[in-house]
Amino acid sequence: MTEFSREELNQFIGLHRESKNFINLNPIQRGGILTPEARKALVEFGDGYSIYDLSPGLEIEKIPLVKRFISDILPRFLGADAVRITLGAREGIFNVMHSITKPGDTILVDGNRHYTTITAAERAGLRVIEVPDSGYPEYRIDVENYEALLKEHKPKLLILTYPDGNYGNLPDAKKLGEISKEYQVPYLINGAYAVGRMPISMKEIGADFIIGSGHKSMASSGPIGVLGMDKKWEKPLLRRSDRYPEKSVEFLGCELRGSAIATLMGSFPAVVERVKNWSREVENSRYFIDKIEEIDGIKQLGVRPTGHDLNFLETRVFYEISKRHKRRGFFLYRELKKRGITGIKPGMTKNFKLSTYQLKKEELKIVINAFEEISRMD
Amino acid sequence: MTEFSREELNQFIGLHRESKNFINLNPIQRGGILTPEARKALVEFGDGYSIYDLSPGLEIEKIPLVKRFISDILPRFLGADAVRITLGAREGIFNVMHSITKPGDTILVDGNRHYTTITAAERAGLRVIEVPDSGYPEYRIDVENYEALLKEHKPKLLILTYPDGNYGNLPDAKKLGEISKEYQVPYLINGAYAVGRMPISMKEIGADFIIGSGHKSMASSGPIGVLGMDKKWEKPLLRRSDRYPEKSVEFLGCELRGSAIATLMGSFPAVVERVKNWSREVENSRYFIDKIEEIDGIKQLGVRPTGHDLNFLETRVFYEISKRHKRRGFFLYRELKKRGITGIKPGMTKNFKLSTYQLKKEELKIVINAFEEISRMD
């Protein structure tokens, strides 16, 4: 039998988040902070398969509360006809690719897509054509540029990342909906940074699929995501097993397991509320950008004014300091940490992304003051 | 914007596990109960992507603690050369199928396999041949029966479920290792009910792949699993993206996200300890079976004496009562519930599976007494 030393095992005891009470600016983390209700649900349903206890003897997807959530509440929330729980945004994108394309097919994606859109396409054996962004400083995706590539490459699927995860740009998704209908090509909107943060409706956009991420933007423990679809895609996506006619092939029976679903449901009422307050989030984000752009050598890149809490900053002022600082690029991370702020990648000073999502005005002010103070360092 | 009524939202408030402090006999739940350390880790790392806080700025799989866990600790624990974290056992099985077979290929699986082995094969476009079990009462898988089918069907993969999830039978996995080597066919062992419960080593068995489930048997919140492999399979399984040479294609970059990994690491020291005590678990299980078989009309099916905590019981005595009881088949569930016991599927009386894993002797006695009392009902 394998032997492990006491030291080898002890390293896993007392796992600790030093920065738990810091102001965290990491965009990947801000939308996944649990609500108090979700935290209670997590503790209640933390044990492996304890979600079964909600309705003993039923398959998870048949538990009445879960069933109502998936077949009524979530479709209305996403503006979709049918919804499935996935293991995350990337897995949902792969589910769609694997169900409605064949290896060798071409797909058209925006140049600002997440890297996992590419790995999912590679896993599905697809050829990927990218619609380029406009480059520095806006990195704008003009959806009209899909048209020429549509004609040239006859893609089997269009993907738009809305917003993208670098600049928080929000392309004209609705216009792409019209284009997709004109060319009759299915259209997937990757809303990993939209669903659960801002109002978004698949139907209003005119998309065929919508992807969301529980751990990124729906105040959930992960891994968990949502996939909404138009009813015309239920047949390929929800195709049943020959041997087990109740079971889905693409989702291997059911992707829904474990405690993540308890947090997705537990946070849902608060998520509905926060989505309603999206305009305040955008106001806060613009306020923050306005204030830090008063610092000489800091500039928001991407489309302006920002329409999202996730923003990309060019910060020449910090880069200049890093050149003369003994800690080099790491000084910024350290200086922020001293002030109870985290989430900027250690070593980065020239440019980086951050999110102000759900930060209170006082917290924004602490961050603004920190940036100002640090920018004045010798 | 979608409107939800107060009632629609309130149903997700206060999600509650009525049977949290019950003795739970559900095999799918017993091995996933969090250890106290894992519960602390869950609360600490409950927020969506908070695992990043362990080492800010690093990809999850490069966090030193996570990296040591995956590239050193888990391989030794599983007797494998390389390990990847998966989203669960079924996803791990699909990862293997999708990476080393082609649609149209044939695979050979044991007749006691979980239904998700079949859905994974259907998703991968594979033809499945099943090695039949011996039928009532043992449902034994004789691995020598793989040989004739190997010759006839030239499969590209052998799968053995060890133990299966109905009878807890433990076929001669090592013997199948020899057969797989002789015929040079890769061999996957599905240890969803073994890894984290009992000692098991991929190398000792002579398998090419081993699958484990965090939420089923490794005291973890889900969804999470492990996939161990022989080094000769690293090339197809861990193939890298053309566009992102650091990223894996089959695992879409990284399947490792969210709080589940915190619980898998947090419970690991206790899991190592409990695996060492496996013989006591088998003793307890045999003690339990001996005692309840003293009740007329209760009999353990599957191979005897049992070698696992998961067992299948034929319970004619309860079935007879159900025929005359006003609640019919549901009486048993209700009677057990009155006594603080849960985990037997409501409505079942003729036969059912249960697990005694990690139950204390006093708890076993409570269950035995309950079965005795209920068997004497008019």
Tab-separated table of N, CA and C in Angstrom, chain A residues 320-370:
chain	number	residue	atom	x	y	z
A	320	GLU	N	6.554	52.413	-15.279
A	320	GLU	CA	7.735	53.269	-15.065
A	320	GLU	C	8.323	53.035	-13.679
A	321	ILE	N	7.458	52.949	-12.683
A	321	ILE	CA	7.943	52.703	-11.315
A	321	ILE	C	8.646	51.345	-11.250
A	322	SER	N	8.042	50.334	-11.900
A	322	SER	CA	8.609	48.971	-11.829
A	322	SER	C	10.045	48.937	-12.344
A	323	LYS	N	10.350	49.810	-13.306
A	323	LYS	CA	11.695	49.777	-13.888
A	323	LYS	C	12.768	50.178	-12.884
A	324	ARG	N	12.369	51.031	-11.914
A	324	ARG	CA	13.361	51.466	-10.927
A	324	ARG	C	13.159	50.822	-9.552
A	325	HIS	N	12.123	50.023	-9.382
A	325	HIS	CA	11.813	49.447	-8.071
A	325	HIS	C	12.584	48.140	-7.871
A	326	LYS	N	13.036	47.907	-6.619
A	326	LYS	CA	13.834	46.698	-6.389
A	326	LYS	C	13.022	45.415	-6.588
A	327	ARG	N	11.712	45.490	-6.371
A	327	ARG	CA	10.882	44.300	-6.604
A	327	ARG	C	10.415	44.190	-8.047
A	328	ARG	N	10.889	45.107	-8.870
A	328	ARG	CA	10.471	45.127	-10.282
A	328	ARG	C	8.932	45.080	-10.393
A	329	GLY	N	8.454	44.295	-11.335
A	329	GLY	CA	7.002	44.274	-11.593
A	329	GLY	C	6.151	43.845	-10.406
A	330	PHE	N	6.793	43.195	-9.418
A	330	PHE	CA	5.992	42.673	-8.316
A	330	PHE	C	5.628	43.727	-7.269
A	331	PHE	N	6.233	44.929	-7.428
A	331	PHE	CA	5.968	45.961	-6.426
A	331	PHE	C	4.474	46.284	-6.336
A	332	LEU	N	3.783	46.303	-7.495
A	332	LEU	CA	2.380	46.730	-7.506
A	332	LEU	C	1.512	45.771	-6.688
A	333	TYR	N	1.712	44.475	-6.940
A	333	TYR	CA	0.962	43.472	-6.189
A	333	TYR	C	1.180	43.653	-4.687
A	334	ARG	N	2.475	43.882	-4.312
A	334	ARG	CA	2.817	44.056	-2.900
A	334	ARG	C	2.211	45.309	-2.302
A	335	GLU	N	2.275	46.378	-3.043
A	335	GLU	CA	1.739	47.645	-2.540
A	335	GLU	C	0.219	47.559	-2.355
A	336	LEU	N	-0.435	46.914	-3.308
A	336	LEU	CA	-1.893	46.750	-3.187
A	336	LEU	C	-2.222	45.855	-1.994
A	337	LYS	N	-1.445	44.793	-1.848
A	337	LYS	CA	-1.679	43.845	-0.760
A	337	LYS	C	-1.576	44.536	0.607
A	338	LYS	N	-0.559	45.408	0.743
A	338	LYS	CA	-0.410	46.172	1.988
A	338	LYS	C	-1.674	46.943	2.327
A	339	ARG	N	-2.394	47.325	1.263
A	339	ARG	CA	-3.612	48.127	1.444
A	339	ARG	C	-4.883	47.280	1.439
A	340	GLY	N	-4.701	45.950	1.548
A	340	GLY	CA	-5.874	45.071	1.619
A	340	GLY	C	-6.581	44.875	0.292
A	341	ILE	N	-5.809	45.009	-0.797
A	341	ILE	CA	-6.401	44.855	-2.131
A	341	ILE	C	-5.674	43.734	-2.859
A	342	THR	N	-6.427	42.880	-3.549
A	342	THR	CA	-5.804	41.799	-4.309
A	342	THR	C	-6.514	41.622	-5.653
A	343	GLY	N	-6.014	40.672	-6.451
A	343	GLY	CA	-6.707	40.345	-7.703
A	343	GLY	C	-6.032	40.854	-8.964
A	344	ILE	N	-4.990	41.693	-8.814
A	344	ILE	CA	-4.188	42.075	-9.977
A	344	ILE	C	-3.062	41.049	-10.040
A	345	LYS	N	-2.826	40.505	-11.195
A	345	LYS	CA	-1.854	39.423	-11.342
A	345	LYS	C	-0.460	39.877	-10.898
A	346	PRO	N	0.183	39.141	-9.984
A	346	PRO	CA	1.517	39.544	-9.519
A	346	PRO	C	2.484	39.664	-10.705
A	347	GLY	N	3.239	40.731	-10.733
A	347	GLY	CA	4.210	40.932	-11.809
A	347	GLY	C	3.715	41.873	-12.892
A	348	MET	N	2.415	42.030	-13.003
A	348	MET	CA	1.844	42.881	-14.041
A	348	MET	C	1.888	44.351	-13.608
A	349	THR	N	2.355	45.213	-14.513
A	349	THR	CA	2.313	46.654	-14.232
A	349	THR	C	1.951	47.460	-15.478
A	350	LYS	N	2.261	46.907	-16.649
A	350	LYS	CA	2.053	47.658	-17.888
A	350	LYS	C	0.564	47.768	-18.210
A	351	ASN	N	-0.094	46.679	-18.048
A	351	ASN	CA	-1.540	46.655	-18.260
A	351	ASN	C	-2.122	45.429	-17.572
A	352	PHE	N	-3.354	45.537	-17.220
A	352	PHE	CA	-4.030	44.403	-16.565
A	352	PHE	C	-5.528	44.646	-16.586
A	353	LYS	N	-6.264	43.577	-16.316
A	353	LYS	CA	-7.713	43.735	-16.239
A	353	LYS	C	-8.152	43.669	-14.788
A	354	LEU	N	-9.284	44.273	-14.541
A	354	LEU	CA	-9.850	44.223	-13.195
A	354	LEU	C	-11.361	44.364	-13.297
A	355	SER	N	-12.021	44.057	-12.201
A	355	SER	CA	-13.478	44.213	-12.147
A	355	SER	C	-13.866	44.935	-10.870
A	356	THR	N	-14.868	45.791	-10.998
A	356	THR	CA	-15.406	46.512	-9.839
A	356	THR	C	-16.747	45.938	-9.420
A	357	TYR	N	-17.076	44.754	-9.933
A	357	TYR	CA	-18.426	44.235	-9.726
A	357	TYR	C	-18.788	44.103	-8.246
A	358	GLN	N	-19.925	44.711	-7.898
A	358	GLN	CA	-20.493	44.626	-6.550
A	358	GLN	C	-19.610	45.243	-5.471
A	359	LEU	N	-18.631	46.028	-5.870
A	359	LEU	CA	-17.880	46.752	-4.851
A	359	LEU	C	-18.701	47.966	-4.420
A	360	LYS	N	-18.645	48.241	-3.133
A	360	LYS	CA	-19.357	49.412	-2.605
A	360	LYS	C	-18.552	50.664	-2.944
A	361	LYS	N	-19.240	51.799	-2.943
A	361	LYS	CA	-18.587	53.073	-3.248
A	361	LYS	C	-17.347	53.279	-2.358
A	362	GLU	N	-17.466	52.945	-1.062
A	362	GLU	CA	-16.323	53.139	-0.157
A	362	GLU	C	-15.147	52.253	-0.573
A	363	GLU	N	-15.479	51.057	-1.032
A	363	GLU	CA	-14.403	50.159	-1.464
A	363	GLU	C	-13.742	50.691	-2.738
A	364	LEU	N	-14.567	51.205	-3.639
A	364	LEU	CA	-14.003	51.804	-4.863
A	364	LEU	C	-13.044	52.930	-4.488
A	365	LYS	N	-13.464	53.725	-3.501
A	365	LYS	CA	-12.618	54.849	-3.085
A	365	LYS	C	-11.290	54.358	-2.503
A	366	ILE	N	-11.338	53.289	-1.749
A	366	ILE	CA	-10.090	52.721	-1.205
A	366	ILE	C	-9.158	52.319	-2.356
A	367	VAL	N	-9.731	51.694	-3.382
A	367	VAL	CA	-8.910	51.267	-4.524
A	367	VAL	C	-8.357	52.495	-5.271
A	368	ILE	N	-9.214	53.471	-5.486
A	368	ILE	CA	-8.784	54.689	-6.199
A	368	ILE	C	-7.639	55.371	-5.429
A	369	ASN	N	-7.831	55.511	-4.121
A	369	ASN	CA	-6.778	56.120	-3.295
A	369	ASN	C	-5.485	55.321	-3.365
A	370	ALA	N	-5.613	54.007	-3.333
A	370	ALA	CA	-4.422	53.157	-3.395
A	370	ALA	C	-3.692	53.397	-4.720
